[in-house]
Tab-separated table of C-alpha atoms and ligand atoms in Angstrom:
chain	number	residue	atom	x	y	z
A	1	MET	CA	90.006	298.451	41.052
A	2	SER	CA	93.501	299.554	40.022
A	3	ALA	CA	94.639	300.245	36.715
A	4	LEU	CA	97.491	297.516	37.524
A	5	ALA	CA	94.817	294.876	38.527
A	6	VAL	CA	92.613	295.851	35.548
A	7	LEU	CA	95.812	295.054	33.091
A	8	LEU	CA	96.438	291.904	35.045
A	9	LEU	CA	92.923	290.916	34.806
A	10	ALA	CA	92.742	291.630	31.067
A	11	GLY	CA	95.592	289.163	30.425
A	12	GLN	CA	94.176	286.189	32.092
A	13	ALA	CA	92.317	283.984	30.605
A	14	SER	CA	88.732	283.888	30.389
A	15	ALA	CA	88.467	281.040	32.682
A	16	THR	CA	90.839	278.022	33.904
A	17	TYR	CA	89.575	274.931	35.258
A	18	LEU	CA	92.048	272.427	36.683
A	19	TYR	CA	90.737	268.492	36.335
A	20	VAL	CA	91.794	266.138	39.139
A	21	ALA	CA	91.691	262.398	39.118
A	22	SER	CA	91.797	260.777	42.826
A	23	TYR	CA	91.621	257.231	43.956
A	24	SER	CA	87.614	257.969	45.623
A	25	GLY	CA	86.538	257.350	41.965
A	26	PHE	CA	85.839	261.047	40.386
A	27	VAL	CA	87.464	263.458	37.988
A	28	SER	CA	86.799	267.051	39.975
A	29	THR	CA	87.028	270.483	38.302
A	30	LEU	CA	88.094	272.696	39.740
A	31	ASN	CA	87.748	277.104	39.278
A	32	LEU	CA	90.873	278.532	39.736
A	33	THR	CA	90.356	282.369	40.269
A	34	GLU	CA	93.356	285.268	41.100
A	35	THR	CA	92.035	288.617	42.305
A	36	GLU	CA	93.680	291.409	44.339
A	37	SER	CA	93.250	289.904	47.290
A	38	GLY	CA	94.431	286.271	46.306
A	39	THR	CA	93.935	282.990	44.204
A	40	ASP	CA	91.305	280.820	45.141
A	41	LEU	CA	90.129	277.117	44.134
A	42	ASP	CA	87.185	275.895	44.403
A	43	ILE	CA	85.192	272.315	43.259
A	44	ILE	CA	82.648	273.265	39.998
A	45	ALA	CA	81.950	269.679	38.882
A	46	GLN	CA	82.822	266.412	39.593
A	47	ASP	CA	81.915	263.100	37.710
A	48	ASN	CA	82.600	259.648	38.029
A	49	ASN	CA	82.593	258.021	34.821
A	50	CYS	CA	85.833	256.779	34.577
A	51	GLY	CA	85.874	254.154	36.456
A	52	ALA	CA	86.697	252.811	39.659
A	53	ILE	CA	90.157	254.898	40.507
A	54	PRO	CA	90.838	257.187	37.818
A	55	SER	CA	94.605	257.785	37.477
A	56	TRP	CA	95.594	259.798	34.200
A	57	LEU	CA	94.072	262.482	32.417
A	58	THR	CA	95.489	263.884	29.516
A	59	LEU	CA	93.953	266.947	27.567
A	60	LYS	CA	93.709	267.242	24.158
A	61	ASP	CA	94.126	270.711	22.109
A	62	ASP	CA	90.367	270.264	20.954
A	63	GLY	CA	89.522	270.005	24.611
A	64	THR	CA	88.606	266.324	24.559
A	65	LEU	CA	89.643	264.626	28.284
A	66	ILE	CA	90.803	261.380	27.776
A	67	CYS	CA	90.610	259.397	31.783
A	68	VAL	CA	91.624	256.411	32.473
A	69	ASP	CA	91.103	254.271	35.813
A	70	GLU	CA	94.370	251.816	36.940
A	71	GLY	CA	91.724	248.330	37.092
A	72	TRP	CA	92.992	247.562	40.594
A	73	ARG	CA	89.592	247.328	41.905
A	74	THR	CA	88.187	245.488	38.639
A	75	TRP	CA	91.493	243.501	37.735
A	76	PRO	CA	91.967	242.418	34.832
A	77	ASP	CA	90.050	245.186	33.747
A	78	GLY	CA	90.225	248.604	33.783
A	79	THR	CA	87.727	252.231	32.199
A	80	THR	CA	88.878	254.547	29.574
A	81	ALA	CA	86.489	257.409	29.289
A	82	ILE	CA	86.224	260.184	27.069
A	83	TYR	CA	84.545	263.343	27.737
A	84	SER	CA	84.721	267.006	25.744
A	85	THR	CA	85.044	269.661	28.691
A	86	ASN	CA	82.413	272.314	29.156
A	87	ASP	CA	82.885	276.481	29.305
A	88	ASP	CA	81.279	276.337	32.665
A	89	GLY	CA	83.806	273.733	33.843
A	90	SER	CA	81.634	270.108	33.258
A	91	LEU	CA	82.254	267.394	31.745
A	92	SER	CA	80.081	265.231	29.219
A	93	LEU	CA	80.661	262.168	28.685
A	94	LEU	CA	81.441	261.243	24.690
A	95	SER	CA	82.018	257.067	25.352
A	96	ALA	CA	83.557	254.246	28.380
A	97	VAL	CA	85.388	251.389	27.352
A	98	ASN	CA	84.837	249.072	30.203
A	99	ASP	CA	87.340	245.847	29.385
A	100	VAL	CA	90.955	248.231	29.118
A	101	LEU	CA	93.935	246.289	30.107
A	102	VAL	CA	94.669	246.906	33.812
A	103	GLY	CA	97.175	249.021	35.270
A	104	SER	CA	96.683	251.963	32.471
A	105	VAL	CA	99.371	255.108	34.137
A	106	SER	CA	100.000	257.848	31.215
A	107	THR	CA	97.989	258.389	27.777
A	108	VAL	CA	99.505	260.646	25.191
A	109	VAL	CA	97.984	262.023	22.092
A	110	TYR	CA	99.422	261.440	18.649
A	111	GLY	CA	99.354	261.067	14.472
A	112	ASP	CA	98.262	263.528	12.677
A	113	ASP	CA	95.175	265.204	13.604
A	114	ASN	CA	96.251	264.108	17.304
A	115	SER	CA	93.738	261.511	15.973
A	116	HIS	CA	95.809	258.567	18.721
A	117	PHE	CA	96.701	257.918	21.791
A	118	ALA	CA	98.382	255.428	23.325
A	119	ILE	CA	98.335	253.992	27.075
A	120	ALA	CA	101.139	252.813	29.402
A	121	HIS	CA	100.027	250.001	31.011
A	122	TYR	CA	102.388	249.107	34.501
A	123	ALA	CA	100.649	246.474	35.982
A	124	GLY	CA	99.442	244.923	32.764
A	125	SER	CA	102.744	244.790	31.400
A	126	GLY	CA	102.238	246.239	28.010
A	127	ILE	CA	101.207	249.580	26.187
A	128	SER	CA	97.623	249.864	23.607
A	129	ALA	CA	96.951	252.400	21.005
A	130	TRP	CA	93.775	254.012	20.005
A	131	ASP	CA	92.130	255.399	17.332
A	132	ILE	CA	90.274	258.423	18.770
A	133	ALA	CA	89.276	260.191	15.681
A	134	ASP	CA	85.720	259.353	16.197
A	135	PRO	CA	86.146	260.148	20.844
A	136	SER	CA	82.570	258.797	21.153
A	137	ALA	CA	83.661	255.750	19.216
A	138	PRO	CA	87.157	254.693	20.441
A	139	SER	CA	88.501	251.770	18.848
A	140	MET	CA	91.918	249.866	20.098
A	141	ILE	CA	94.839	249.353	16.801
A	142	GLN	CA	97.395	247.706	19.018
A	143	GLN	CA	97.912	246.231	22.224
A	144	GLU	CA	101.560	244.340	22.818
A	145	LEU	CA	102.864	242.650	26.083
A	146	TYR	CA	106.408	242.299	27.538
A	147	GLU	CA	108.021	240.040	29.352
A	148	ILE	CA	111.299	240.668	30.542
A	149	GLU	CA	114.077	237.232	31.047
A	150	GLN	CA	114.552	237.486	34.139
A	151	PRO	CA	113.816	240.046	37.671
A	152	GLY	CA	116.186	243.147	37.927
A	153	ALA	CA	118.120	244.442	40.510
A	154	ASP	CA	115.308	245.320	42.619
A	155	PRO	CA	113.333	241.860	42.150
A	156	GLU	CA	110.551	242.777	44.075
A	157	ARG	CA	109.270	246.009	41.936
A	158	GLN	CA	111.437	244.611	38.740
A	159	GLU	CA	109.658	240.986	38.236
A	160	ALA	CA	107.680	241.658	35.252
A	161	ALA	CA	107.879	244.672	32.503
A	162	HIS	CA	106.492	247.909	33.363
A	163	PRO	CA	105.657	250.844	31.336
A	164	HIS	CA	105.271	253.804	33.450
A	165	GLN	CA	104.555	256.789	30.716
A	166	VAL	CA	104.038	257.246	27.316
A	167	ILE	CA	105.247	260.753	26.179
A	168	THR	CA	105.871	261.567	22.551
A	169	ASP	CA	108.892	263.251	20.970
A	170	PRO	CA	109.428	266.802	20.214
A	171	THR	CA	109.140	265.931	16.194
A	172	GLY	CA	105.825	263.909	17.023
A	173	LYS	CA	107.512	261.070	15.231
A	174	TYR	CA	108.000	258.759	17.824
A	175	VAL	CA	106.574	257.450	21.648
A	176	LEU	CA	108.903	256.550	24.595
A	177	ALA	CA	107.723	254.874	27.628
A	178	PRO	CA	110.016	254.136	30.386
A	179	ASP	CA	109.601	250.940	31.872
A	180	LEU	CA	110.744	250.646	35.378
A	181	GLY	CA	110.325	246.644	35.739
A	182	ALA	CA	112.861	246.601	32.311
A	183	ASP	CA	115.660	249.623	33.109
A	184	ILE	CA	114.660	250.703	29.444
A	185	VAL	CA	112.940	253.258	27.820
A	186	ARG	CA	110.969	251.691	24.492
A	187	VAL	CA	111.046	253.765	21.402
A	188	TYR	CA	108.319	253.336	18.993
A	189	SER	CA	108.368	254.696	15.253
A	190	ILE	CA	104.820	256.241	14.605
A	191	ALA	CA	103.767	253.927	11.228
A	192	SER	CA	101.799	255.620	8.988
A	193	ASP	CA	98.739	253.861	10.281
A	194	ALA	CA	99.532	255.044	13.547
A	195	THR	CA	100.588	251.570	14.614
A	196	LEU	CA	103.441	251.701	17.323
A	197	GLU	CA	106.974	249.815	16.189
A	198	PRO	CA	109.593	249.274	18.329
A	199	ASP	CA	112.950	250.366	17.731
A	200	GLU	CA	116.551	250.221	19.583
A	201	PRO	CA	115.468	251.143	23.350
A	202	LEU	CA	117.274	253.529	25.778
A	203	GLU	CA	119.103	251.491	28.483
A	204	VAL	CA	119.468	252.838	31.298
A	205	PRO	CA	121.550	251.314	34.420
A	206	ALA	CA	119.897	248.450	35.629
A	207	GLY	CA	118.680	248.738	39.435
A	208	SER	CA	117.348	252.790	37.911
A	209	GLY	CA	113.508	252.346	37.555
A	210	PRO	CA	112.934	254.395	34.815
A	211	ARG	CA	109.099	256.108	36.033
A	212	HIS	CA	108.378	259.247	33.400
A	213	ALA	CA	110.562	261.227	31.094
A	214	ALA	CA	110.682	264.725	29.402
A	215	PHE	CA	112.160	266.638	26.138
A	216	ALA	CA	113.185	270.192	26.188
A	217	VAL	CA	114.198	272.231	22.641
A	218	ILE	CA	116.664	274.883	23.077
A	219	ASP	CA	117.996	276.755	19.979
A	220	ASN	CA	118.115	273.406	17.870
A	221	ALA	CA	119.114	270.861	19.868
A	222	THR	CA	116.765	268.332	21.889
A	223	TYR	CA	117.527	266.592	25.423
A	224	LEU	CA	115.633	264.363	26.951
A	225	TYR	CA	115.770	263.875	31.085
A	226	ILE	CA	114.425	260.741	32.716
A	227	LEU	CA	113.510	260.067	36.421
A	228	ASN	CA	114.068	257.073	37.895
A	229	GLU	CA	111.394	255.824	40.705
A	230	LEU	CA	113.560	253.257	42.269
A	231	ALA	CA	117.372	254.667	42.023
A	232	ASN	CA	116.103	257.828	42.349
A	233	THR	CA	118.813	259.913	40.102
A	234	ILE	CA	118.263	261.789	36.901
A	235	LEU	CA	119.664	261.096	33.695
A	236	ALA	CA	120.211	263.266	30.774
A	237	TYR	CA	120.563	262.759	27.067
A	238	THR	CA	121.330	264.805	24.275
A	239	VAL	CA	119.271	263.691	21.412
A	240	THR	CA	120.178	262.651	17.448
A	241	TYR	CA	117.400	261.926	14.632
A	242	THR	CA	119.591	259.546	11.748
A	243	ASP	CA	118.509	257.333	9.301
A	244	ARG	CA	117.426	254.667	12.483
A	245	GLY	CA	115.644	256.622	14.583
A	246	MET	CA	116.821	258.634	17.336
A	247	SER	CA	120.235	258.281	19.582
A	248	PHE	CA	121.013	259.174	22.775
A	249	ASP	CA	124.124	260.518	24.700
A	250	GLU	CA	124.185	260.550	28.003
A	251	ILE	CA	125.438	264.392	29.386
A	252	TYR	CA	124.595	264.241	33.002
A	253	ARG	CA	123.653	261.903	35.834
A	254	SER	CA	123.261	262.847	39.592
A	255	SER	CA	121.083	262.125	42.539
A	256	ILE	CA	117.040	263.322	42.966
A	257	TYR	CA	118.494	266.193	44.610
A	258	GLY	CA	121.658	266.578	42.969
A	259	GLU	CA	125.344	265.662	42.805
A	260	ASP	CA	125.946	266.065	46.633
A	261	GLY	CA	122.200	264.935	47.485
A	262	GLN	CA	121.587	262.208	49.216
A	263	VAL	CA	117.984	260.499	49.138
A	264	PRO	CA	116.924	259.004	52.764
A	265	GLU	CA	115.474	255.181	52.367
A	266	GLY	CA	111.919	254.363	51.051
A	267	VAL	CA	112.181	257.666	49.053
A	268	THR	CA	110.651	257.226	45.598
A	269	SER	CA	110.798	259.862	42.821
A	270	ALA	CA	107.704	260.184	40.573
A	271	GLU	CA	106.818	262.983	38.389
A	272	ILE	CA	109.564	265.353	35.985
A	273	PHE	CA	108.173	268.353	34.308
A	274	VAL	CA	110.128	270.639	31.967
A	275	THR	CA	108.900	274.220	32.014
A	276	PRO	CA	107.147	275.827	29.201
A	277	ASP	CA	109.974	278.132	28.482
A	278	GLN	CA	112.354	275.228	28.194
A	279	LYS	CA	114.581	277.325	31.253
A	280	ASN	CA	113.709	274.028	33.804
A	281	VAL	CA	113.479	271.140	34.822
A	282	ILE	CA	111.218	269.590	38.229
A	283	LEU	CA	110.723	266.715	39.834
A	284	SER	CA	108.829	265.295	42.516
A	285	SER	CA	109.983	262.572	45.466
A	286	ARG	CA	108.074	260.915	47.992
A	287	MET	CA	108.271	260.373	51.569
A	288	ASP	CA	111.549	261.937	52.076
A	289	LYS	CA	109.160	264.855	54.684
A	290	SER	CA	111.905	267.243	54.397
A	291	PHE	CA	109.649	270.103	55.148
A	292	GLU	CA	107.819	270.622	57.526
A	293	ILE	CA	105.343	273.743	56.532
A	294	PRO	CA	102.569	275.159	57.897
A	295	ALA	CA	99.268	273.148	58.495
A	296	PHE	CA	97.011	274.173	55.748
A	297	GLY	CA	93.427	276.334	57.050
A	298	GLY	CA	94.577	274.971	60.717
A	299	ASP	CA	97.419	275.883	63.567
A	300	GLY	CA	100.326	273.623	63.742
A	301	SER	CA	102.811	272.567	60.807
A	302	VAL	CA	102.344	269.324	58.693
A	303	SER	CA	105.175	267.608	57.265
A	304	SER	CA	106.080	267.584	53.067
A	305	ASP	CA	107.867	266.385	50.738
A	306	THR	CA	109.830	268.082	47.822
A	307	LEU	CA	109.975	269.493	44.399
A	308	ALA	CA	113.733	269.835	43.045
A	309	ASN	CA	113.992	272.529	40.761
A	310	PHE	CA	117.441	272.262	38.112
A	311	ALA	CA	118.655	275.083	36.048
A	312	ILE	CA	118.833	273.696	32.177
A	313	ASP	CA	122.278	275.525	30.993
A	314	GLN	CA	120.576	276.870	27.430
A	315	CYS	CA	123.701	275.729	25.931
A	316	THR	CA	124.424	272.278	26.958
A	317	GLY	CA	121.247	271.175	28.093
A	318	VAL	CA	123.171	270.019	31.355
A	319	PRO	CA	120.092	270.208	34.200
A	320	GLU	CA	121.954	272.236	37.796
A	321	LEU	CA	119.874	271.749	41.398
A	322	VAL	CA	118.778	275.412	42.196
A	323	GLN	CA	116.135	274.585	45.229
A	324	THR	CA	114.504	272.794	46.770
A	325	VAL	CA	110.644	273.791	48.133
A	326	PRO	CA	107.913	272.055	49.590
A	327	ALA	CA	105.588	269.886	47.362
A	328	GLY	CA	103.057	271.171	49.960
A	329	GLY	CA	102.718	267.587	51.352
A	330	ILE	CA	103.023	263.773	51.189
A	331	GLN	CA	103.339	261.834	48.061
A	332	PRO	CA	103.071	265.025	44.848
A	333	ARG	CA	102.932	262.056	42.549
A	334	GLN	CA	102.182	264.391	39.711
A	335	PHE	CA	102.050	267.886	38.971
A	336	SER	CA	102.118	270.500	36.151
A	337	THR	CA	101.987	273.924	35.106
A	338	ASN	CA	100.355	276.030	33.341
A	339	ALA	CA	101.081	277.381	30.137
A	340	GLU	CA	102.915	280.218	31.170
A	341	GLY	CA	105.064	278.320	33.657
A	342	SER	CA	103.918	281.067	36.547
A	343	ARG	CA	101.801	278.479	38.341
A	344	VAL	CA	102.766	274.515	39.178
A	345	ALA	CA	99.335	272.571	40.673
A	346	VAL	CA	100.847	269.314	42.647
A	347	GLY	CA	97.920	266.710	43.955
A	348	LEU	CA	99.261	265.410	46.431
A	349	GLN	CA	98.625	261.510	46.861
A	350	ARG	CA	98.500	260.678	50.542
A	351	ASP	CA	97.224	264.538	51.838
A	352	SER	CA	94.562	264.099	49.365
A	353	ARG	CA	95.079	268.306	48.183
A	354	VAL	CA	95.898	270.013	45.485
A	355	VAL	CA	98.805	273.171	46.332
A	356	ILE	CA	99.310	276.073	43.687
A	357	ILE	CA	103.410	276.841	43.677
A	358	GLU	CA	103.791	280.420	42.180
A	359	ARG	CA	106.728	280.316	39.675
A	360	ASP	CA	108.745	283.172	38.188
A	361	VAL	CA	108.789	283.011	35.007
A	362	GLU	CA	111.745	285.524	35.005
A	363	THR	CA	114.226	283.722	37.568
A	364	GLY	CA	112.961	280.434	37.175
A	365	MET	CA	112.472	279.769	40.558
A	366	LEU	CA	109.817	278.078	42.329
A	367	GLY	CA	107.862	279.963	45.671
A	368	ASP	CA	105.268	279.710	47.985
A	369	SER	CA	102.071	277.784	47.216
A	370	VAL	CA	99.623	280.751	46.651
A	371	ALA	CA	96.506	278.375	47.078
A	372	TRP	CA	95.407	275.063	48.427
A	373	LEU	CA	92.347	272.569	48.727
A	374	ASP	CA	91.697	269.077	49.973
A	375	VAL	CA	90.078	267.469	47.340
A	376	GLU	CA	88.652	263.568	48.539
A	377	GLY	CA	90.744	260.519	47.711
A	378	GLU	CA	94.174	259.599	47.098
A	379	LEU	CA	94.769	262.765	44.203
A	380	VAL	CA	97.289	261.496	41.325
A	381	SER	CA	97.136	263.696	38.247
A	382	VAL	CA	96.589	267.433	38.043
A	383	ILE	CA	96.045	269.312	34.573
A	384	TRP	CA	95.090	272.578	33.183
A	385	ASN	CA	92.499	274.023	30.871
A	386	GLU	CA	92.815	277.381	30.519
A	387	LEU	CA	89.952	279.026	28.646
B	1	NAG	C1	84.342	281.029	38.953
B	1	NAG	O1	84.940	281.404	40.378
B	1	NAG	C2	84.643	283.347	39.798
B	1	NAG	C3	84.963	283.899	41.004
B	1	NAG	O2	83.816	283.167	41.833
B	1	NAG	C4	83.347	282.879	39.386
B	1	NAG	O3	83.176	284.412	38.942
B	1	NAG	C5	82.964	281.886	38.325
B	1	NAG	O4	81.554	282.160	38.666
B	1	NAG	C6	83.362	280.746	38.408
B	1	NAG	N1	83.158	279.786	37.526
B	1	NAG	C7	82.021	278.494	37.487
B	1	NAG	C8	81.857	277.948	36.213
B	1	NAG	O5	81.210	278.495	38.750
B	2	NAG	C1	118.747	275.941	13.483
B	2	NAG	O1	119.339	275.506	12.387
B	2	NAG	C2	119.085	275.935	11.160
B	2	NAG	C3	118.777	275.306	10.069
B	2	NAG	O2	120.058	274.423	10.202
B	2	NAG	C4	120.032	277.374	11.427
B	2	NAG	O3	120.116	278.379	10.208
B	2	NAG	C5	120.225	278.186	12.740
B	2	NAG	O4	121.250	278.976	12.957
B	2	NAG	C6	120.030	277.290	13.674
B	2	NAG	N1	120.050	277.874	15.164
B	2	NAG	C7	120.425	277.731	16.366
B	2	NAG	C8	120.173	278.899	17.077
B	2	NAG	O5	121.553	277.423	16.088
């Protein structure tokens, strides 16, 4: 082994695992290894305790993994499973709750000592909050159901409230929930008893369908980026904190492919992610099939949807499209980066494939795919655990 390779390996985590949620019913652990000859991905463990269709994974700092099931097959109930993650990649079930409001699609850990988490219930039209100070005995402390007065501009998709994600703000004092059905981002203050108290929501243009959002903090400024699934737009705001809570000023609005971007019919944008260095905001779109790329492990080519990479102006927070790249297949519903921001793991829902794309941390540019693995079922969440 060359001296350089030894140095490279020495700088690596001792193990890198990816946890993958699939509508097959399984949560799989992939072992990602980087050697001189390339990057490898292997399945090393599988678990099926997270209901019929696991939809979202969140890893706590202490290694506790929260999995929610979307519940379409067990309507009107879904499952939440809590695991401890083991050094060998396996998961040990600590608890499972089987009567969770249907439609869980996102979770976020919050509160003192990260002792609580919230769930966004898309089909259930609500949010819930849970105490997991003892992960073997989670207890629900709050559930809110929402109604809208009349259907939105897209009456088919906006016939009801549809919270699609829960995230915390950078201060950890607020939880936000983009509501695709209601064209608002719900804003909650975290109360001293860890319940979520509704504040004034952020309204987005009618028919936007806000799905996911992400914050960036650059110097002392806070920015919020919202991805709208129905209008296929990105919105950016500066965030200020006042006595009355968070306030938002719009600084940018464009299509998901930038200012001159033309979005084909039938496209639904999916994930938005700010890189750990706060230099880029990356989003995914589904069903644009903008690329033909060499088939993975076979002859010929396959179609691929898009990751759109925006550079964040470090003085103003304004994003600017710098490139679009193949996501590695069809329906990149979700993706995430490693802690360094040098690798992007994409879950392809339609193609049942995990693809690892390289990112140059100096330039922020996305490069080629460096590894891939077929995993059974529709893949809907892929997250990292670097030990
Ligand atoms: C992960 O892969 C590496 C390289 O093949 C191997 O040495 C290691 O034992 C694997 N880890 C597990 C937990 O299987
Ligand atoms: C951030 O705020 C602190 C305290 O107000 C100030 O001292 C510092 O200069 C600010 N930094 C930047 C980069 O604006």
